[in-house]
XYZ file of C-alpha atoms in Angstrom:
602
model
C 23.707 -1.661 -6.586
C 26.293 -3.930 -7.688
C 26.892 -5.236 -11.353
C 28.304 -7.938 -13.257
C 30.295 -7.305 -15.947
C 29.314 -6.836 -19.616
C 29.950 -9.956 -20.983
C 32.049 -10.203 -23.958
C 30.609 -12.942 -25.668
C 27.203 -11.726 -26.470
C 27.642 -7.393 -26.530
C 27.569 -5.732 -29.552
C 29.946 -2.742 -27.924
C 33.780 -2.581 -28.406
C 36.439 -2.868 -25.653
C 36.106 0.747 -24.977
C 32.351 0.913 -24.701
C 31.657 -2.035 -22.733
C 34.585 -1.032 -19.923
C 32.703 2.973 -20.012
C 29.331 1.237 -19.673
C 30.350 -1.369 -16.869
C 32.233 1.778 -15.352
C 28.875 3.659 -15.067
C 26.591 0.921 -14.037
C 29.203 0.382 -11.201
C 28.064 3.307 -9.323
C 24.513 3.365 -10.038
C 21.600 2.380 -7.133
C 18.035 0.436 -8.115
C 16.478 3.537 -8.808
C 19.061 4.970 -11.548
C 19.321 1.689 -12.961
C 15.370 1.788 -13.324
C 15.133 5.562 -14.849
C 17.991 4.442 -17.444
C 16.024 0.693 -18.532
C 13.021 2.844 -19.111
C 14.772 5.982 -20.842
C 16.595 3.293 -23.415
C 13.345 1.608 -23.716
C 11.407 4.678 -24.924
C 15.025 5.536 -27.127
C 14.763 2.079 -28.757
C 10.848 2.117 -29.436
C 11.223 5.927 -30.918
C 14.008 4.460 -33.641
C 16.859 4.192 -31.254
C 19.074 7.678 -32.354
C 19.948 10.322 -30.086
C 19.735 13.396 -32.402
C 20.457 16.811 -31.318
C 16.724 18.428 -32.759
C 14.713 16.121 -30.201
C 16.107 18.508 -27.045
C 15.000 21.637 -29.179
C 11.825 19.983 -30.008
C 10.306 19.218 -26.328
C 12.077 22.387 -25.649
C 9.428 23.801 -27.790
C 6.742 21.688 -26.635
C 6.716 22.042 -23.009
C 7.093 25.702 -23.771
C 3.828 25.995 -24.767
C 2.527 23.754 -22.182
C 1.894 24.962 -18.121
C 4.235 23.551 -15.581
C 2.489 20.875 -13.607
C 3.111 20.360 -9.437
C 2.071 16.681 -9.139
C 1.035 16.739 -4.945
C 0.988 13.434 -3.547
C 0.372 11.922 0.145
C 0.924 8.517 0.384
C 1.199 6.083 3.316
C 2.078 2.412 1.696
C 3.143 3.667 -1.788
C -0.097 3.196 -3.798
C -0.812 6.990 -4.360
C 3.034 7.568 -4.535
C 3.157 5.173 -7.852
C -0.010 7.085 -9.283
C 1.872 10.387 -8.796
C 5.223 9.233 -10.037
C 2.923 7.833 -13.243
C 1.579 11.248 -13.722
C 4.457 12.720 -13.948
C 6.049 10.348 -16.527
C 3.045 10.887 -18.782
C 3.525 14.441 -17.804
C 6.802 14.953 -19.353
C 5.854 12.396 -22.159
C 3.278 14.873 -23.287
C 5.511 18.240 -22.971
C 4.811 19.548 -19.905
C 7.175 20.577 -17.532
C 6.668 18.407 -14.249
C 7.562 19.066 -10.360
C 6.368 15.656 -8.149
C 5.754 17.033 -4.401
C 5.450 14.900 -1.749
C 2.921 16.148 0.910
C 5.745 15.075 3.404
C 7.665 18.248 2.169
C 5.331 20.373 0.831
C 5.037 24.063 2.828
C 2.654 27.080 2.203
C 5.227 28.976 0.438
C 5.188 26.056 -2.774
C 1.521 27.638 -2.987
C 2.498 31.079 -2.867
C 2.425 31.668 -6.600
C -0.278 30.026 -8.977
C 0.238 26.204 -9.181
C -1.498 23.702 -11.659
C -1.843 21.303 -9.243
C -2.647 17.127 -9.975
C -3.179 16.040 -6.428
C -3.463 12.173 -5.611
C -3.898 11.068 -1.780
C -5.203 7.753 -0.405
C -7.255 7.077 2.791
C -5.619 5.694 5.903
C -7.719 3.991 8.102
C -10.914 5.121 9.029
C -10.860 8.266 6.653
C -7.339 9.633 8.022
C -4.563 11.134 5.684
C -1.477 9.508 5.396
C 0.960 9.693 7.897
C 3.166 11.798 6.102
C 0.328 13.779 4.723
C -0.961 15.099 8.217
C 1.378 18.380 8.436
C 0.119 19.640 4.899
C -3.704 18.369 5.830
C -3.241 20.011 9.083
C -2.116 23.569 6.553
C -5.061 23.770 4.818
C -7.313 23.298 7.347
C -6.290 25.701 9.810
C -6.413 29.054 10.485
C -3.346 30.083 8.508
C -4.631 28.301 5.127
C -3.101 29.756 1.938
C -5.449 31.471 -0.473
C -5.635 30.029 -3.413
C -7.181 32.487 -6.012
C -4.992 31.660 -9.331
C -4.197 28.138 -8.916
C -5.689 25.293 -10.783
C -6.201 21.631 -10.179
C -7.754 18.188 -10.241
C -7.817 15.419 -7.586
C -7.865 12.219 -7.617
C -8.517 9.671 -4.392
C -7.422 5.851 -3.529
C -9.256 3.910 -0.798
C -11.343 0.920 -0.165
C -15.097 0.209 -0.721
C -15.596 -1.642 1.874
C -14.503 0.894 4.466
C -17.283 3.753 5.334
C -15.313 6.322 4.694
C -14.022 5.177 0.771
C -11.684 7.528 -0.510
C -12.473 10.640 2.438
C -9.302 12.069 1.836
C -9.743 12.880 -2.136
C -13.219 14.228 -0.879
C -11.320 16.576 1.549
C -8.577 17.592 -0.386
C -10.837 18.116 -3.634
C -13.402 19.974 -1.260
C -11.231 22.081 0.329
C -8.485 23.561 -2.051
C -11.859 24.681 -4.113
C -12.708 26.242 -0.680
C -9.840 28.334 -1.060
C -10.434 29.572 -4.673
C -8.759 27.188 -6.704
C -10.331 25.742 -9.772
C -11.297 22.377 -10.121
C -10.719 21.954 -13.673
C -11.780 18.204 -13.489
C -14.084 15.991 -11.996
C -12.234 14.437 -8.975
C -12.011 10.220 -9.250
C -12.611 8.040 -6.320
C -10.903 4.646 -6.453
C -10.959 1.429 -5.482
C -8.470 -1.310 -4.648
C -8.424 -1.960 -8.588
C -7.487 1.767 -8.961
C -4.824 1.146 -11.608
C -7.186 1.995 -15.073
C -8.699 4.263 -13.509
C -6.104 6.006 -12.306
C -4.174 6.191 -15.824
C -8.175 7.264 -17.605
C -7.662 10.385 -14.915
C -4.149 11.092 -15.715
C -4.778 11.698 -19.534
C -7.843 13.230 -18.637
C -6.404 16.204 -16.776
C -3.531 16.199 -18.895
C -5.452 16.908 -21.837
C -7.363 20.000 -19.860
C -4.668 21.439 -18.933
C -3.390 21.766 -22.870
C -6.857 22.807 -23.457
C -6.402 25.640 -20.869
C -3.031 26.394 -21.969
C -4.352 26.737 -25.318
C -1.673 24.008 -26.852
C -2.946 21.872 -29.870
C -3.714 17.847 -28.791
C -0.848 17.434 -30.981
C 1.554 19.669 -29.231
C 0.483 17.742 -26.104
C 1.345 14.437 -27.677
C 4.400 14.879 -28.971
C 6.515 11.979 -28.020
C 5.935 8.462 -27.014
C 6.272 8.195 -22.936
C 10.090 5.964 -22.180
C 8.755 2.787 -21.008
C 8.916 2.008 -17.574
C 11.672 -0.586 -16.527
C 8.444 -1.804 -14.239
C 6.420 -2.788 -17.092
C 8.476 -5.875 -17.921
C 9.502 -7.099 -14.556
C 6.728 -9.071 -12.334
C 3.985 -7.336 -11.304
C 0.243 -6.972 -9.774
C -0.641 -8.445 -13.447
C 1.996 -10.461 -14.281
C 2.880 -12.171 -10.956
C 5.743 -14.393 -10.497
C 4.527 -17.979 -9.504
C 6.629 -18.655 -6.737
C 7.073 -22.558 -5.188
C 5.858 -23.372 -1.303
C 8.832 -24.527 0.408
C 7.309 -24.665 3.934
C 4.511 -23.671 5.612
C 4.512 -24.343 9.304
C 1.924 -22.993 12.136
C 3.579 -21.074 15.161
C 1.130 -21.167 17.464
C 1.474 -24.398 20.147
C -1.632 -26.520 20.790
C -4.035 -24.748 22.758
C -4.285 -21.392 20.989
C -7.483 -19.890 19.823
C -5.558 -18.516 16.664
C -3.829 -20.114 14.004
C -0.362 -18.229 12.820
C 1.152 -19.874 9.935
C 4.928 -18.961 8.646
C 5.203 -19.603 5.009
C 8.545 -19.786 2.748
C 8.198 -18.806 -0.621
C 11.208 -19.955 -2.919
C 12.338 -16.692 -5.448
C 14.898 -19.057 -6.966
C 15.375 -17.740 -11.049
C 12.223 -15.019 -10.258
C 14.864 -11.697 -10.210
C 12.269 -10.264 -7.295
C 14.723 -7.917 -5.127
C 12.990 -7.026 -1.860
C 13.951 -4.617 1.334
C 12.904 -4.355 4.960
C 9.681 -2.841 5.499
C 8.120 -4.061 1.683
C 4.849 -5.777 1.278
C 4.705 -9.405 -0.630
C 1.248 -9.011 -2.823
C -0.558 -12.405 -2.805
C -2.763 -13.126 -5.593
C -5.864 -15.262 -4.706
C -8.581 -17.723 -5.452
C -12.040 -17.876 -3.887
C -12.663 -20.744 -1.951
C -13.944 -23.373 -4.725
C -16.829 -24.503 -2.579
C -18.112 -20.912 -1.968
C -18.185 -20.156 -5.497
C -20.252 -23.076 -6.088
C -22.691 -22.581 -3.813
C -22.951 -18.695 -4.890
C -24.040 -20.087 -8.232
C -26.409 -22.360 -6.953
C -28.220 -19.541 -5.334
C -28.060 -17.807 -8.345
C -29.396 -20.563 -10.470
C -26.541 -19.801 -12.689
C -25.243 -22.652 -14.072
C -21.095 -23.247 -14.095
C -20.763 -23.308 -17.680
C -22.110 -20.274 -18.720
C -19.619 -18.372 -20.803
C -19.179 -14.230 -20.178
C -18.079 -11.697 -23.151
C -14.775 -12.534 -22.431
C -14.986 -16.261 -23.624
C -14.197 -17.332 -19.778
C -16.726 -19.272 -18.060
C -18.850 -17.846 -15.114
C -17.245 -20.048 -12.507
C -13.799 -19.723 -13.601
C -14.126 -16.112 -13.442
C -15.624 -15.693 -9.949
C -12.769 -18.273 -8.789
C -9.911 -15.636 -10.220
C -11.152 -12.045 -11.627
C -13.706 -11.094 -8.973
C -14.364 -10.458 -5.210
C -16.915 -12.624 -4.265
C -17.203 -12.410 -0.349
C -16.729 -8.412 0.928
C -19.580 -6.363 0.981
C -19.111 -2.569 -0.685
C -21.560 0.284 -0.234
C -21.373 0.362 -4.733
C -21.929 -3.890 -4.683
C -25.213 -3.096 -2.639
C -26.267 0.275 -4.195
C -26.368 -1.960 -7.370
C -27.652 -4.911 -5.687
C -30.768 -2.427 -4.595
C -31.222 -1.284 -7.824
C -31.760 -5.298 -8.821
C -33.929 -6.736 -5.914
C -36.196 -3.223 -5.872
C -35.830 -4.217 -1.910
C -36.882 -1.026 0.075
C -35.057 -2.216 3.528
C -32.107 -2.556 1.517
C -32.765 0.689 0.498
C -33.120 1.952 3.688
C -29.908 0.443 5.117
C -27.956 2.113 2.176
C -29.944 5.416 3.410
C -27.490 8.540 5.283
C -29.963 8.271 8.063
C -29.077 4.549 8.794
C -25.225 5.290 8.513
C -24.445 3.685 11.393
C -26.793 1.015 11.230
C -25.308 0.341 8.185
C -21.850 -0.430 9.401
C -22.890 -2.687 12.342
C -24.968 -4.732 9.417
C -23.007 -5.063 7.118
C -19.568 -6.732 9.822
C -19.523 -10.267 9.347
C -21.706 -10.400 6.299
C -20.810 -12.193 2.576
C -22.029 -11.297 -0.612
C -23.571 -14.624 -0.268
C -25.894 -13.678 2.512
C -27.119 -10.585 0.787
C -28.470 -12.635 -2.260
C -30.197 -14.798 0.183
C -31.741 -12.528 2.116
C -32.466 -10.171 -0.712
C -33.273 -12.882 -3.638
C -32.979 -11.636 -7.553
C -34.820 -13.502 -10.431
C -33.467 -14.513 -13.289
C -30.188 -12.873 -13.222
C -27.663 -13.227 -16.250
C -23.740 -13.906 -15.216
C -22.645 -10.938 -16.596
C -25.200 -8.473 -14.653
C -23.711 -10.179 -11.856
C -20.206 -9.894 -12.469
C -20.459 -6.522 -13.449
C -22.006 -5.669 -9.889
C -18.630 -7.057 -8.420
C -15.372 -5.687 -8.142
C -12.141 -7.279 -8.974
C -10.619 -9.939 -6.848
C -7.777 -7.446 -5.206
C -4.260 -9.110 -4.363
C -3.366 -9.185 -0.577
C -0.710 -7.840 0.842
C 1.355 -8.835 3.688
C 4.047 -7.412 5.249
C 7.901 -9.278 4.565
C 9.168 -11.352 7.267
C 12.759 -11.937 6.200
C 15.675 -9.921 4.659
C 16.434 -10.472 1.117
C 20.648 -9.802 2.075
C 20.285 -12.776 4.590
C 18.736 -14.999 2.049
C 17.800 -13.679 -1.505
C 16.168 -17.076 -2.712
C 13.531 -17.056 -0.281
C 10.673 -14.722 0.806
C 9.070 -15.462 4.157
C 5.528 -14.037 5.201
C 3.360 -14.112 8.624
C -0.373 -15.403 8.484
C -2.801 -15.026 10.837
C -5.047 -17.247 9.285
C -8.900 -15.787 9.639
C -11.634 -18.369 10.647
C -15.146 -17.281 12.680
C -18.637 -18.022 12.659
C -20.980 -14.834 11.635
C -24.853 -15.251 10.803
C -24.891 -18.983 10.832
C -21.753 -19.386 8.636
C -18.292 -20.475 8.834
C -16.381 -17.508 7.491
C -12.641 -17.582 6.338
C -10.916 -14.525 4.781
C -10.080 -15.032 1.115
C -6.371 -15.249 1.127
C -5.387 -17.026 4.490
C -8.115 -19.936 3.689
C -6.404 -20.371 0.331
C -2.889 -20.232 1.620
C -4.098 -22.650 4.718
C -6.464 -24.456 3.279
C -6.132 -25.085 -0.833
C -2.006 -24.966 -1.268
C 0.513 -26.983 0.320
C 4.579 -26.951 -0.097
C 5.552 -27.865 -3.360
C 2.301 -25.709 -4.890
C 3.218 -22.461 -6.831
C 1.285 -19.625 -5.942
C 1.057 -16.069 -7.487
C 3.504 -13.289 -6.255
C 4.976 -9.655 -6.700
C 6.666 -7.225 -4.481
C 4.871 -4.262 -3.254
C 7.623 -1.188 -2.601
C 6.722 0.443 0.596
C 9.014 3.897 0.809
C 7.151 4.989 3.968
C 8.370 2.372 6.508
C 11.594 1.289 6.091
C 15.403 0.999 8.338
C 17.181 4.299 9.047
C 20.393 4.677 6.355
C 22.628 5.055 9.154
C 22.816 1.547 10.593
C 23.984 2.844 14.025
C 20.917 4.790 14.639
C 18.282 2.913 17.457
C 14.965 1.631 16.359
C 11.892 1.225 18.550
C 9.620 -1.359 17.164
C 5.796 -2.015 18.300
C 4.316 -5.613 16.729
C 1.614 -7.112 18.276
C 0.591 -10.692 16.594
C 1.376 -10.272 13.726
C 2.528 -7.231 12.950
C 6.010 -8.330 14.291
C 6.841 -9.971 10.811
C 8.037 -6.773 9.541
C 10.484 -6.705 12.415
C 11.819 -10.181 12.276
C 13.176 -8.959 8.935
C 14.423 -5.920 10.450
C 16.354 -7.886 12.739
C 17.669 -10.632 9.936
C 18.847 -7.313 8.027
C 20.631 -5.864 10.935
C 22.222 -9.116 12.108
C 23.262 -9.616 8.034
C 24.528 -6.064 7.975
C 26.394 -6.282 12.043
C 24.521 -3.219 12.475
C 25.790 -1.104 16.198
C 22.331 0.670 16.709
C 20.282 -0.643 19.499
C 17.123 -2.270 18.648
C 13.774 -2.323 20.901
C 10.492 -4.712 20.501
C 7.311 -4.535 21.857
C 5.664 -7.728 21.509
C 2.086 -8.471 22.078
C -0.439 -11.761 21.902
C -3.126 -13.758 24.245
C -0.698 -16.287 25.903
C 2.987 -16.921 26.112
C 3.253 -20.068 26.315
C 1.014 -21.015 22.982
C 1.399 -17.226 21.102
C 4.977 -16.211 20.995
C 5.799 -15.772 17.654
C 9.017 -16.224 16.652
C 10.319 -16.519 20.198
C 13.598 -18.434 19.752
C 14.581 -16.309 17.466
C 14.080 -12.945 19.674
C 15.204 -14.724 22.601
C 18.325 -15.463 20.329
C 19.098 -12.054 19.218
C 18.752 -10.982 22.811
C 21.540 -13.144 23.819
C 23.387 -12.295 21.777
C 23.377 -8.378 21.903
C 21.596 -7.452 18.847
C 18.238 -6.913 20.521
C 18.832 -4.325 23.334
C 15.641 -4.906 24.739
C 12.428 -7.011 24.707
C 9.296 -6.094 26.317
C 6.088 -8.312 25.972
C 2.243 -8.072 27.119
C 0.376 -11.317 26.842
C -3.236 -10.135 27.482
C -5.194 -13.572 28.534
C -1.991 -14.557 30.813
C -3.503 -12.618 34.382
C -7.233 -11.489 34.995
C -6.416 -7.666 34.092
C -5.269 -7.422 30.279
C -2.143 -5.873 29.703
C -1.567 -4.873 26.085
C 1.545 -3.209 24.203
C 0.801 0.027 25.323
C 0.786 -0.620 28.550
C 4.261 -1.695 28.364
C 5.268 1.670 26.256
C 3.656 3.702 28.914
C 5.448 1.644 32.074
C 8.820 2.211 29.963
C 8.054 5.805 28.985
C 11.021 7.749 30.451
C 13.705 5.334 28.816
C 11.446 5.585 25.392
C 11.684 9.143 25.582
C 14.943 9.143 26.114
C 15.564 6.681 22.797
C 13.580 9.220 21.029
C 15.763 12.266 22.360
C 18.947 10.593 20.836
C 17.580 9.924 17.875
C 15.378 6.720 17.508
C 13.226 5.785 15.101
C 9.716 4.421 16.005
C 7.872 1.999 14.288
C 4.225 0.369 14.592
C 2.736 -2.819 12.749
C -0.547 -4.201 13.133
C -3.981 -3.147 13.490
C -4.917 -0.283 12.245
C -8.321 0.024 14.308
C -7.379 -0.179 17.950
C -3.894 -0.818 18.989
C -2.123 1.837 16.370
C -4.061 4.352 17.947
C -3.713 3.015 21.560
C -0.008 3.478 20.913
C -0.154 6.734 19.259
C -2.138 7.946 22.527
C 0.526 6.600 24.686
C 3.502 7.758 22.258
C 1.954 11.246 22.684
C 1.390 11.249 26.698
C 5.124 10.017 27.297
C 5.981 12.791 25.057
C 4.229 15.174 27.382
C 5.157 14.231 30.759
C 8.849 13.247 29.865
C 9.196 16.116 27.571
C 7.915 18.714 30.125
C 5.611 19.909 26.744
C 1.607 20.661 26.931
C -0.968 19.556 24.451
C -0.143 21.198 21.826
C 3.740 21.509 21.740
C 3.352 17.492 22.145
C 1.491 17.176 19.367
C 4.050 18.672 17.034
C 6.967 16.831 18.280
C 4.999 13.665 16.940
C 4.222 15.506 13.776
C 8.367 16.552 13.042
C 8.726 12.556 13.771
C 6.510 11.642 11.290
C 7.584 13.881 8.762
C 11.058 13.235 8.898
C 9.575 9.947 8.803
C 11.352 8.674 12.853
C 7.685 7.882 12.900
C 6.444 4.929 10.687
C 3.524 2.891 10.494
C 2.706 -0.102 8.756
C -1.589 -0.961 9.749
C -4.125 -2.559 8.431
């Protein structure tokens, strides 16, 4: 990472200090540069000397604390944060710390007795992390460690409105007891506002551990945490408000869908961004919506909550207002008394349940299951908060670092007698226009980025929209004059009305930077033909990418076509590999955990 110099006019340092200083921020990358803003934050708040007792005094301290193994499995960076966080307040408090990614982690790191703080999300329909599968796979199989000796607590991020909220913490949490360890906590499940939470669970298990270690609270304590360099910069609550410069559809007349590319200017915000990162969108509910809501609950705009803000201009910004959750209607049956609600919610209508609840609002529930005299703040404390959106980067920040692009498919459909639109794409289509600010951040995602070495080949599979990740892999490796080849897979209904982006593929094609383009427009002949169709017809040359080193990646849904690919990813494997079942199955595993093998779903 590149720095200015230390300018003269306004540094306290001498000559000497300010050419040592400018020397070592010279060769330092984002990450060192974050560690050190943090470390002199926490030096300046605790009175700014370094003194030689401090070393001997959380010498001391973590002495008489346990060492920690912080276990993590992450697939967009969510539980990675939490994990990294627990082992900053770790070492705040004393303890030694060791932060494990599940990516790496082997049965022999469980060999000898571990106190272990384990934090996983949920991929898709109740799947570990990518990276996570190899250690999942450990535990589960027939050479599973015992674990008589070790210690731990787990905690679990997911989504309430999936069926299978938080699965993997279940798992985990269920199984490592399975093998004699000791829960020493209650494990947490949480949502898509996991953050307090999260950091309630973190002191929480902290603290038992001290207790088990038989330190005093105020051994634990000693010494305030360095701020984090994060804390200060824009964020998922303090979003940078960044101007519409364009926002343009991409689809031609005559398309069912409605793709809209939107630049975002990041003029005088400081937001760095890389290939492969997420843009988090923060929302509004759809005005009218939230009117009519109120109306059904006879609640009347004005009416002020505890926190001083009124009802409507809460349910407008704070709260989610349209997805259904299994805890919104386990609380909304404990308010109507409704016994078919009831029995809906029941594990004997499970799969009842899911079919009732697609296509369904909040809205419709209080309808159909009608509530007297509710207050606004029983009602807003059924709800969860409003979560940001994320979307996937469609531009490279070296090509152009004052602007941010992103891909919309913009969701519109009828369900129940209704005209639905999803929460973020109606407000970016619908209630901002160019010249509007809107609220932004940047979400890090480690798991799918470029390969260091610019000369190594990249497979790429984006159907719809899940090419926008791709278009700013391409920007990046046209910016950079990258030599590795570079593969897409492109997927929609129609060519002629649903090419994304073409001109610009077509562009890089010509002129050498994309070594080849394959594309599958279902609707455009009577027999669809999707993206892994095209994988599988190109199977021998894929496998042969793969054999010299390429890396593969997938965007899009997370449902159907990521697994359709992963099928086909797997056959080729096997009958241009010469390997059976098995043996194919771990040469997809080593991909993904040397990560050659990325995803990026939803």
């Amino acid at each position: 990472m590149s720095q200015g110099p230390l300018l003269d006019t306004n540094s306290p340092l001498n000559g000497d200090q300010a050419q040592r200083l400018n020397d070592v921020l010279g060769g330092m990358d984002r990450d060192q540069m974050t560690w050190l803003s943090g470390y002199l934050a926490g030096l300046n708040a605790s009175g700014g000397q370094l003194s030689a007792a401090s070393p001997a005094g959380a010498t001391q301290t973590a002495s008489a604390l346990p060492e920690i193994t912080v276990l993590y499995g992450s697939q967009t960076g969510n539980a990675e944060g939490v994990a990294e966080q627990a082992r900053d307040r770790a070492k705040a408090h004393g303890f030694n710390v060791r932060l494990l990614d599940m990516a790496d982690a082997t049965k022999k790191d469980l060999k000898d007795p571990t106190n272990l703080m384990v934090v996983v999300s949920t991929q898709g329909e109740g799947d570990p992390p990518d990276t996570a599968i190899g250690f999942y796979e450990l535990i589960n199989g027939r050479k599973a460690p015992k674990l008589d000796g070790h210690r731990f607590a787990a905690l679990g991020l997911g989504d309430s409105s999936y069926d299978q909220f938080c699965q993997m913490g279940k798992e985990f949490d269920a199984r490592l007891a399975e093998l004699g360890a000791e829960r020493i906590s209650d494990r947490v499940d949480c949502d898509v506002d996991y953050e307090e939470p999260a950091e309630a669970w973190i002191e929480t298990v902290l603290a038992r551990y001290a207790e088990l270690s038989g330190a005093t609270t105020a051994a634990a304590e000693q010494g305030a945490p360095a701020a984090s360099a994060g804390e200060s910069q824009w964020s998922k609550k303090n979003p940078f408000y960044a101007e519409i410069l364009d926002t343009v559809i991409l689809n031609d007349d005559g398309s069912s869908k409605e793709t809209r590319h939107i630049e975002l200017s990041l003029e005088d915000s400081g937001l760095v961004y890389e290939p492969g990162d997420a843009l988090g969108v923060v929302p509004q509910n759809d005005p009218a919506y939230v009117d009519e809501l109120l109306e059904k609950l006879r609640i009347s705009h004005d009416t002020e909550l505890d926190t001083g803000k009124k009802v409507r201009d809460a349910l407008l910004a704070e709260f989610e207002v349209t997805t259904l959750t299994r805890p919104f209607l386990e609380k909304w049956a404990d308010l109507s008394d409704n016994a078919e609600l009831r029995r809906i919610l029941s594990d004997e209508a499970r799969d009842e349940f899911k079919e009732w609840v697609y296509g369904r609002h909040i809205i419709d529930v209080i309808e159909q299951f009608p509530v007297d005299n509710l207050d606004a703040a029983t009602f807003t404390q059924a709800l969860r908060k409003l979560p940001p959106r994320l979307y996937s980067i469609a531009s490279s920040y070296n090509a152009d670092p004052d602007e941010v692009h992103l891909t919309v498919g913009v969701v519109r459909y009828e369900a129940h007698g209704r005209a639905r639109n999803g929460v973020t794409t109606g407000y970016l289509s619908d209630h901002v226009e160019p010249g509007d600010k809107i609220p932004i951040y940047v979400d890090r995602n480690k798991n799918f980025k470029l390969p260091h070495d610019n000369s190594t080949p990249i497979i790429m599979v984006g159907p719809g929209t899940g090419v926008a990740p791709f278009r700013a892999f391409m920007q990046e490796r046209d910016d950079a004059d990258a030599e590795g080849d570079n593969w897409l897979f492109f997927g929609d209904q129609h060519f002629h009305t649903d090419f994304l982006y073409q001109a610009e593929w077509l562009n890089w094609r010509e002129k050498g930077l994309l070594t080849r383009l394959d594309v599958a427009f279902s609707r455009d002949q009577a027999e669809k033909i999707y993206v892994q169709d095209r994988i599988r017809e190109k199977g021998a040359e894929l496998y042969a990418w793969l054999e010299r080193g390429a890396h593969f990646y997938i965007c899009g849904d997370g449902e159907r076509m990521a697994a359709d690919v992963h099928q086909a990813l797997l056959d080729i494997v096997k009958e241009h590999g010469g390997l059976d079942e098995d043996a194919a199955a771990q040469y997809i595993r080593d991909l993904q955990q040397s990560k050659r093998y990325q995803r990026d779903v939803y």
